[in-house]
Every structure is written in C-alpha cells, then in structure tokens.
Coordinates of C-alpha atoms in Angstrom, one line a residue:
M575 CA 85.8 50.0 0.9
S576 CA 83.7 53.1 1.1
G577 CA 80.1 54.0 2.1
R578 CA 77.8 56.6 3.5
D579 CA 74.9 57.0 5.9
L580 CA 72.3 55.9 3.4
F581 CA 71.4 52.3 4.1
S582 CA 70.9 51.1 7.7
K583 CA 72.9 48.1 8.7
P584 CA 71.0 46.5 11.5
R585 CA 72.1 43.8 13.9
R586 CA 74.1 41.4 11.8
I587 CA 76.9 42.7 9.5
R588 CA 75.7 40.3 6.7
R589 CA 72.6 42.5 6.5
G590 CA 74.8 45.3 5.6
A591 CA 76.8 43.1 3.2
A592 CA 73.7 41.5 1.7
L593 CA 72.5 44.5 -0.3
T594 CA 71.1 41.8 -2.4
L595 CA 69.5 41.0 -5.7
V596 CA 65.8 40.8 -4.7
F597 CA 63.1 39.9 -7.1
A598 CA 59.3 40.5 -6.9
S599 CA 56.6 38.2 -7.9
V600 CA 56.3 38.7 -11.7
L601 CA 59.7 37.3 -12.8
A602 CA 59.1 37.5 -16.5
T603 CA 58.1 41.1 -16.7
G604 CA 60.5 43.0 -18.9
A605 CA 62.9 40.0 -19.0
A606 CA 63.4 40.3 -22.7
T607 CA 64.3 43.9 -22.7
G608 CA 65.6 44.5 -19.2
S609 CA 62.9 47.1 -18.3
F610 CA 61.5 46.0 -15.0
D611 CA 59.2 48.8 -13.8
G612 CA 61.2 48.9 -10.6
Q613 CA 60.3 45.5 -9.1
Y614 CA 63.8 44.1 -9.3
R615 CA 66.0 45.1 -6.4
G616 CA 69.7 44.9 -5.9
T617 CA 69.3 45.6 -2.2
T618 CA 66.3 44.7 -0.3
A619 CA 62.7 46.0 -0.2
V620 CA 60.0 45.5 -2.7
A621 CA 56.5 46.9 -2.5
N622 CA 54.6 43.6 -2.2
P623 CA 56.9 40.8 -1.1
S624 CA 55.9 37.6 -2.9
R625 CA 55.6 34.1 -1.6
S626 CA 57.7 32.7 -4.4
A627 CA 60.7 31.5 -2.4
P628 CA 61.4 27.7 -2.2
A629 CA 58.3 26.3 -0.5
N630 CA 60.0 24.2 2.1
K631 CA 62.5 26.8 3.2
E632 CA 59.9 29.6 3.2
Q633 CA 57.3 27.5 5.1
D634 CA 59.9 26.6 7.8
V635 CA 60.7 30.2 8.4
A636 CA 57.0 31.2 8.4
D637 CA 56.1 28.4 10.7
A638 CA 58.9 29.4 13.1
A639 CA 57.7 33.0 13.2
A640 CA 54.0 32.0 13.7
E641 CA 55.0 29.6 16.5
A642 CA 57.0 32.3 18.3
M643 CA 54.1 34.8 18.0
A644 CA 51.7 32.3 19.6
E645 CA 54.2 31.8 22.5
G646 CA 54.7 35.5 23.0
E647 CA 58.3 35.4 21.7
S648 CA 60.1 37.4 19.1
P649 CA 59.0 36.2 15.6
V650 CA 61.9 38.0 14.0
E651 CA 64.4 36.2 16.1
A652 CA 62.7 32.8 15.5
A653 CA 62.7 33.4 11.8
E654 CA 66.4 34.3 11.9
R655 CA 67.2 31.0 13.7
A656 CA 65.2 29.1 11.0
V657 CA 67.1 30.9 8.2
S658 CA 70.4 30.1 9.9
R659 CA 69.4 26.4 10.2
S660 CA 68.6 26.3 6.5
G661 CA 72.2 27.1 5.6
D662 CA 71.2 30.0 3.4
R663 CA 74.3 32.2 3.5
W664 CA 72.5 35.4 2.3
G665 CA 69.1 34.7 3.7
T666 CA 68.0 37.2 6.4
V667 CA 65.0 38.6 8.1
Y668 CA 63.9 42.3 8.5
S669 CA 61.4 43.8 10.8
E670 CA 58.6 45.7 9.2
G671 CA 60.2 49.0 10.1
E672 CA 63.6 48.0 8.7
Y673 CA 62.0 46.9 5.4
E674 CA 60.2 50.2 5.1
Q675 CA 63.5 52.1 5.6
F676 CA 65.1 50.2 2.8
E677 CA 62.2 51.0 0.5
E678 CA 62.6 54.7 1.3
A679 CA 66.3 54.6 0.7
L680 CA 65.8 52.9 -2.7
D681 CA 63.3 55.6 -3.6
G682 CA 65.9 58.2 -3.0
E683 CA 65.6 59.3 0.6
Y684 CA 67.3 58.5 3.8
T685 CA 67.8 59.7 7.4
G686 CA 71.4 60.7 8.3
V687 CA 73.9 63.6 8.4
G688 CA 75.1 63.5 4.8
L689 CA 78.6 61.9 5.0
W690 CA 80.4 59.6 2.7
T691 CA 83.3 57.7 4.4
R692 CA 85.9 55.1 3.6
L693 CA 88.2 52.8 5.5
R694 CA 91.8 53.6 4.6
R695 CA 94.5 51.0 4.6
D696 CA 95.9 52.3 7.8
G697 CA 92.6 51.8 9.6
R698 CA 91.5 55.4 9.6
I699 CA 87.9 56.4 8.6
E700 CA 88.1 59.3 6.2
V701 CA 85.3 61.6 5.0
T702 CA 85.3 61.3 1.2
R703 CA 82.3 63.6 0.5
V704 CA 79.8 65.8 2.2
Q705 CA 76.3 66.2 0.8
D706 CA 75.4 69.8 0.0
G707 CA 72.7 71.2 2.3
S708 CA 73.2 68.4 4.8
P709 CA 73.8 68.8 8.6
A710 CA 77.4 67.8 8.0
A711 CA 77.9 70.5 5.4
G712 CA 76.3 73.1 7.7
A713 CA 78.9 72.1 10.4
G714 CA 81.8 72.8 8.0
I715 CA 82.9 69.1 7.8
R716 CA 85.0 68.6 4.6
A717 CA 86.2 65.8 2.5
G718 CA 89.6 64.7 3.8
D719 CA 88.6 65.1 7.4
R720 CA 89.1 62.1 9.7
L721 CA 86.1 60.6 11.5
V722 CA 87.5 59.5 14.9
G723 CA 84.4 58.7 16.8
V724 CA 80.6 58.5 16.8
D725 CA 78.6 59.0 20.0
G726 CA 81.7 58.2 22.0
E727 CA 82.6 55.1 20.1
K728 CA 85.9 55.0 18.4
V729 CA 85.6 54.0 14.7
D730 CA 89.2 53.4 13.6
G731 CA 89.6 50.0 12.0
R732 CA 85.9 49.3 12.0
P733 CA 84.1 48.3 8.8
V734 CA 82.3 51.1 7.0
T735 CA 79.0 49.1 7.5
E736 CA 79.4 49.6 11.3
V737 CA 80.3 53.3 11.0
V738 CA 77.2 53.8 8.8
S739 CA 75.1 52.1 11.5
L740 CA 76.4 54.5 14.1
L741 CA 75.8 57.5 12.0
R742 CA 72.2 56.4 11.2
G743 CA 71.5 55.4 14.8
D744 CA 70.9 51.8 14.1
A745 CA 73.0 50.8 17.1
I746 CA 70.9 52.7 19.7
G747 CA 70.3 50.5 22.7
G748 CA 73.6 48.7 22.8
G749 CA 75.6 49.1 19.6
T750 CA 76.1 45.4 19.0
E751 CA 74.8 43.0 16.4
N752 CA 72.3 41.7 18.9
S753 CA 70.8 45.1 19.7
E754 CA 67.1 44.8 20.4
T755 CA 66.4 48.2 18.8
P756 CA 67.9 48.0 15.3
E757 CA 65.7 50.7 13.7
S758 CA 67.4 53.9 12.6
A759 CA 67.0 56.9 14.8
A760 CA 64.5 59.5 13.6
A761 CA 65.2 62.8 11.9
G762 CA 65.9 65.4 14.5
T763 CA 67.8 63.1 16.9
K764 CA 71.3 64.1 17.8
V765 CA 74.6 62.4 17.0
S766 CA 78.0 63.4 18.3
L767 CA 81.0 63.2 16.0
E768 CA 84.7 63.4 16.9
L769 CA 86.7 64.7 13.9
R770 CA 90.3 65.5 13.1
R771 CA 91.8 67.8 10.5
G772 CA 95.5 67.9 10.5
T773 CA 96.5 68.4 14.2
R774 CA 93.1 69.8 15.2
T775 CA 90.6 67.6 16.9
W776 CA 87.1 68.8 17.6
H777 CA 83.5 67.6 18.3
E778 CA 80.3 68.4 16.5
T779 CA 76.8 67.5 17.6
L780 CA 74.5 67.2 14.6
R781 CA 70.8 66.5 14.2
R782 CA 70.0 63.8 11.8
A783 CA 67.8 65.0 8.9
R784 CA 65.6 63.5 6.1
L785 CA 67.8 63.9 3.0
S786 CA 67.4 63.1 -0.6
T787 CA 70.1 60.9 -2.0
E788 CA 72.7 62.0 -4.5
D789 CA 73.7 58.6 -5.9
V790 CA 75.2 59.7 -9.2
T791 CA 77.7 62.5 -9.5
V792 CA 79.4 63.7 -12.6
S793 CA 82.7 65.6 -12.9
R794 CA 85.3 66.3 -15.5
T795 CA 89.0 66.1 -15.1
A796 CA 91.5 68.6 -16.5
G797 CA 92.2 66.2 -19.3
G798 CA 88.5 66.1 -20.4
V799 CA 87.7 62.7 -18.9
V800 CA 84.1 62.5 -17.6
V801 CA 83.9 60.7 -14.2
V802 CA 80.5 59.2 -13.4
T803 CA 80.4 58.1 -9.8
V804 CA 77.5 55.8 -8.8
D805 CA 77.2 55.2 -5.1
A806 CA 74.1 53.1 -5.2
F807 CA 71.5 52.1 -7.8
T808 CA 68.4 53.9 -6.4
K809 CA 65.4 55.0 -8.4
G810 CA 66.3 57.0 -11.4
S811 CA 70.1 56.6 -11.1
G812 CA 70.3 54.6 -14.4
D813 CA 68.7 57.4 -16.3
V814 CA 71.1 59.9 -14.8
V815 CA 74.1 57.8 -16.0
R816 CA 72.6 57.7 -19.5
A817 CA 72.0 61.4 -19.6
A818 CA 75.5 62.1 -18.4
V819 CA 76.9 60.0 -21.3
E820 CA 74.6 61.5 -23.9
Q821 CA 75.5 65.0 -22.8
S822 CA 79.2 64.4 -22.9
A823 CA 79.8 63.7 -26.6
D824 CA 83.1 65.7 -26.4
A825 CA 84.5 63.7 -23.5
A826 CA 88.0 62.2 -23.8
G827 CA 86.6 59.1 -22.3
F828 CA 84.6 57.9 -19.3
V829 CA 85.4 56.6 -15.9
L830 CA 82.4 54.7 -14.3
D831 CA 83.3 54.7 -10.6
L832 CA 81.6 51.9 -8.8
R833 CA 83.9 51.7 -5.8
G834 CA 81.9 51.2 -2.6
N835 CA 78.6 50.7 -4.6
S836 CA 76.8 48.1 -2.5
G837 CA 74.0 47.5 -5.0
G838 CA 70.5 48.8 -5.6
L839 CA 67.8 48.3 -8.1
V840 CA 68.7 45.7 -10.8
S841 CA 66.6 47.6 -13.3
E842 CA 68.7 50.7 -12.7
A843 CA 72.0 48.8 -13.2
V844 CA 70.6 47.5 -16.5
T845 CA 69.7 51.0 -17.6
A846 CA 73.2 52.2 -16.7
A847 CA 74.6 49.3 -18.8
S848 CA 72.5 50.6 -21.7
A849 CA 74.4 53.9 -21.6
F850 CA 77.5 52.0 -22.9
L851 CA 76.0 49.1 -24.9
D852 CA 73.9 48.9 -28.0
G853 CA 71.5 46.3 -26.7
G854 CA 72.6 42.7 -26.0
L855 CA 73.0 40.6 -22.9
V856 CA 73.8 42.1 -19.5
A857 CA 73.3 39.0 -17.3
T858 CA 71.4 35.7 -16.9
Y859 CA 69.9 34.5 -13.7
D860 CA 68.0 31.4 -12.5
V861 CA 65.1 31.4 -10.1
N862 CA 64.2 27.9 -8.8
G863 CA 65.7 26.4 -12.0
E864 CA 64.0 28.8 -14.4
Q865 CA 66.4 30.7 -16.6
Q866 CA 65.9 34.4 -17.4
A867 CA 68.0 37.0 -19.1
L868 CA 68.6 40.8 -18.7
H869 CA 69.2 42.8 -21.9
A870 CA 70.4 46.3 -22.4
E871 CA 68.4 48.8 -24.4
P872 CA 69.8 49.7 -27.8
G873 CA 71.5 53.0 -28.7
G874 CA 74.3 53.4 -26.1
D875 CA 77.7 54.9 -26.6
T876 CA 79.9 52.0 -27.8
T877 CA 82.9 53.9 -29.0
S878 CA 84.1 56.2 -26.3
P879 CA 87.0 54.8 -24.2
L880 CA 85.6 53.5 -20.9
V881 CA 87.2 52.4 -17.6
A882 CA 85.1 50.9 -14.7
L883 CA 86.6 51.4 -11.3
V884 CA 85.8 48.8 -8.6
D885 CA 87.0 47.6 -5.2
G886 CA 86.0 45.3 -2.4
G887 CA 82.9 47.4 -1.7
T888 CA 81.5 46.9 -5.2
M889 CA 78.6 44.5 -4.7
S890 CA 75.6 42.8 -6.2
A891 CA 73.9 44.9 -8.9
A892 CA 77.2 46.9 -9.3
E893 CA 79.0 43.6 -10.0
L894 CA 76.4 42.6 -12.5
L895 CA 77.1 45.8 -14.4
T896 CA 80.8 45.4 -14.2
G897 CA 80.7 41.9 -15.4
A898 CA 78.6 42.8 -18.4
L899 CA 81.0 45.6 -19.4
Q900 CA 84.0 43.4 -18.9
D901 CA 82.7 40.3 -20.7
R902 CA 81.5 42.2 -23.7
G903 CA 84.8 44.0 -24.1
R904 CA 83.3 47.4 -23.5
A905 CA 85.3 48.5 -20.5
V906 CA 88.7 48.0 -18.9
V907 CA 88.1 47.2 -15.3
V908 CA 90.6 48.8 -12.9
G909 CA 90.9 48.4 -9.1
S910 CA 90.6 45.4 -6.8
R911 CA 88.5 42.3 -6.7
T912 CA 84.9 43.0 -6.0
F913 CA 82.9 41.7 -3.1
G914 CA 81.3 38.6 -4.6
K915 CA 77.6 38.9 -4.1
G916 CA 75.8 37.2 -7.0
S917 CA 72.8 35.3 -5.4
V918 CA 69.2 36.1 -6.0
Q919 CA 66.9 36.6 -3.0
M920 CA 63.1 36.8 -2.9
P921 CA 61.2 38.5 -0.1
S922 CA 58.2 36.9 1.6
R923 CA 56.0 38.5 4.3
L924 CA 55.9 36.7 7.6
P925 CA 52.8 36.6 9.9
D926 CA 53.9 39.6 12.1
G927 CA 54.6 41.8 9.1
S928 CA 58.4 41.2 9.0
V929 CA 60.0 40.1 5.8
A930 CA 62.3 37.2 5.1
E931 CA 64.7 37.2 2.1
L932 CA 65.6 33.7 1.0
T933 CA 68.1 32.7 -1.7
V934 CA 66.4 31.2 -4.8
G935 CA 69.1 31.4 -7.5
H936 CA 72.2 33.1 -8.9
Y937 CA 73.1 35.4 -11.7
R938 CA 75.9 35.0 -14.3
T939 CA 77.8 37.4 -16.5
P940 CA 77.3 37.3 -20.3
S941 CA 80.1 34.8 -20.6
G942 CA 78.6 32.5 -18.0
R943 CA 80.8 33.4 -15.0
G944 CA 79.4 33.1 -11.6
V945 CA 80.0 36.0 -9.2
D946 CA 78.8 34.7 -5.9
G947 CA 81.7 34.0 -3.6
R948 CA 84.2 34.8 -6.3
G949 CA 83.8 38.5 -7.2
I950 CA 85.1 40.0 -10.4
T951 CA 88.9 40.3 -10.9
P952 CA 89.9 43.6 -12.5
D953 CA 91.9 43.7 -15.7
L954 CA 94.4 46.0 -13.9
E955 CA 95.1 46.1 -10.2
A956 CA 95.1 49.5 -8.5
D957 CA 94.5 50.8 -5.0
E958 CA 95.0 54.4 -3.8
D959 CA 96.0 55.6 -7.3
A960 CA 93.0 53.9 -9.0
L961 CA 91.6 57.1 -10.6
Q962 CA 95.0 58.2 -11.9
R963 CA 95.6 54.7 -13.3
A964 CA 92.2 54.9 -15.0
E965 CA 93.1 58.2 -16.7
T966 CA 96.3 56.6 -17.9
V967 CA 94.5 53.7 -19.3
L968 CA 92.0 56.0 -21.0
S969 CA 94.8 58.0 -22.7
G970 CA 96.0 54.8 -24.2
L971 CA 92.6 53.6 -25.3
G972 CA 92.0 56.9 -27.0
Q973 CA 95.0 56.7 -29.3

C-alpha cells in the first residue's frame, strides 16, 4: 500500500480508508454520458451537501447532532455515535473544517511536505517520490530514503494512513484516533522527520507548505512503454490521462499504475476510462433503489496494449476504473487484490455545519460484479516486481 501527505486522515482510520464514492444532489446529471460537471466524488467533499440520504438514517444523525448542540455537547461526536448505531460500515462524520480540507485537496491543493510513501513488506516506510519544489525536495530527501519517525513517533509497521496523518499534522493534540483536534496543521507549522539512507540516519525539520497536487505523472521506459501513474482522481486528472495517451501514439504500450490510488472524483475516473475505451459502459450504481449508469466518451485508444497495475491501496473510484477495463477486455490487470470499497455515500449538512456521509447504494462493474467488501482480483498476481511483470505482459500483448 502506498500514499502521500495529500488527504488528511482524521481520528478514525476508516475515514482514511473511506475515500468514498460521494454523490451530490442532482443524480441524473450527465448519467447518460458520464460527464458530471464535478459533482460526483470518489472521496469526500461536495460543494453543497444534499439532504438525499435515506430519510430515517439521516434524520437520526441530524437529531443526535441537534440534541448534543442544545445540551452543550459535541455534535460531531453525537453524530458519529448515531452513525455507528445505524450499522453503516462506511458512514462517517466530518467537522466543517475537515470537509473544507477535502474539498481543497480534490481541487488540487493540499498542505504538507511533498512526500509519497509506501509500507514495505518488512514493515519499513519508504519514500517513493518527492514533489519538485516542496519542502522535502528542498531538504534533499530522495526516493528510496527510509522514513523512520515523524515528530518523535516511530512509523515502522504503521499503516500509510497513519503516517500521512502525522505528516499533515492531523494527530496534533494526542496522535490517536480519539484526538480532539483532528484538523491538519496549517502551512508554516514545523514537522520533524527522522530519515535513514543506507547506514546514515539524520533528522530534518521542515515547514509544511501549501502545495499543488501532482496526481498524474507520465514516464517512458527504455522499451518505449508509457507509464501513466495516477495517485488520486482530483480535478483535471482524467484529462491529463487522456492527453498522455493521445500524445503517445508511438508507445509500445501503456501501463496505468493505480497502486495506492485511494479514490477521487468519479467523473475524473470516467474520463480516464474514456482514454482507453470507445464509449460504452463503465459502471452502474444504485441510489435508494434507483439504477443509474456511467458511460465513457467515444474516441479512446482501443488498440494499444494496456496493463493496469493495482494493489491493496487501490480503492473506490480507482477500482471502478479497473473493473471497467478488466470486464471489457481492455486491460490485463496485474498486482494484488484491491481494497474493496464499492459503496455510494451521500453527504448531508448537520445543524452545526459538520457533514455526515451515509451509504445509499453500491456500484457494479460492467459485468455486474459487486466490489464492496470483495475488491478486484488481478488477472496476474505480482508484488515487488509488478512493473517489470507488466512490461513482460505488454511485450506479449504487442506481438
């Protein structure tokens, strides 16, 4: 599993895991073509949370929050208890500030130091990428360095979601899931990192900064294979994927690397699917029993060899995309089983300004497979050598 200091992961780990499919109020907008004008989220925030979640569940949560406010208690905590009682596995509650942070991240900005990390099989946290122009890059941190600790807390063996929270400053005030101050630290605040490179161990104190996301990167291997890596489906990322494919007509094939992609905007995932499909079904979903469909736009590249790389950190909208490419025979999927997040949440605003996300349905791949709790099984299993395995597969597909 891999990640970076883009999305905050407050209090409960399931908030970090539930980078969910979130739908705004106008469910039918663009359903026939898959062009959603940005309302459909594969993580969290929407501009105007609707009140379209199941009436009883939503009312119970809203009533709990209002009652807590009247009694001078925490409405967020009361709403969380109501969600827990409802049995909604992916339902959760965000403070107003948390929700705004997710909105900003989806729009392509975040507060952090510019590190991508992954949890290795031996439990070490490894830096996989450093954003150009970031505080981490200025300090000389490089891909391959080991991240040993953050603000005095050792990170070996900890989920990437927790490491991200430490880098962002979500854990200020206790560092536990029950922290009373889950909001991320502001730009300019300091974070101390313990790092190791070979036998050398050193400390760096960095100041968090407001950074623009780089969610899609494109590279070319020595063999002419174009690798399109998508870390999250934020605003504009789908168009970047399409442009990369259109501008690489001479490629020996494509690797769409979705490892560690924890979701994003559903509309962007559909746009990315359109880069490799000539129209047709991407996914179906139900909301309170009403069936809808997502379709790719016509004109994508349907002939170049394609491998999709996935792992246990591939979630939500990224699983939707993977399932579409696999079911329609467009890509060979290589890696390990994906996370299994295929439920649909809707946001609703609570009396204190916080937002509750409640499950209202599930999506399915073009062949009708459910993803939630199951994930997507790759066509070929691979771990550390996944990219090399992908290139081998592409060489065979190109013959």
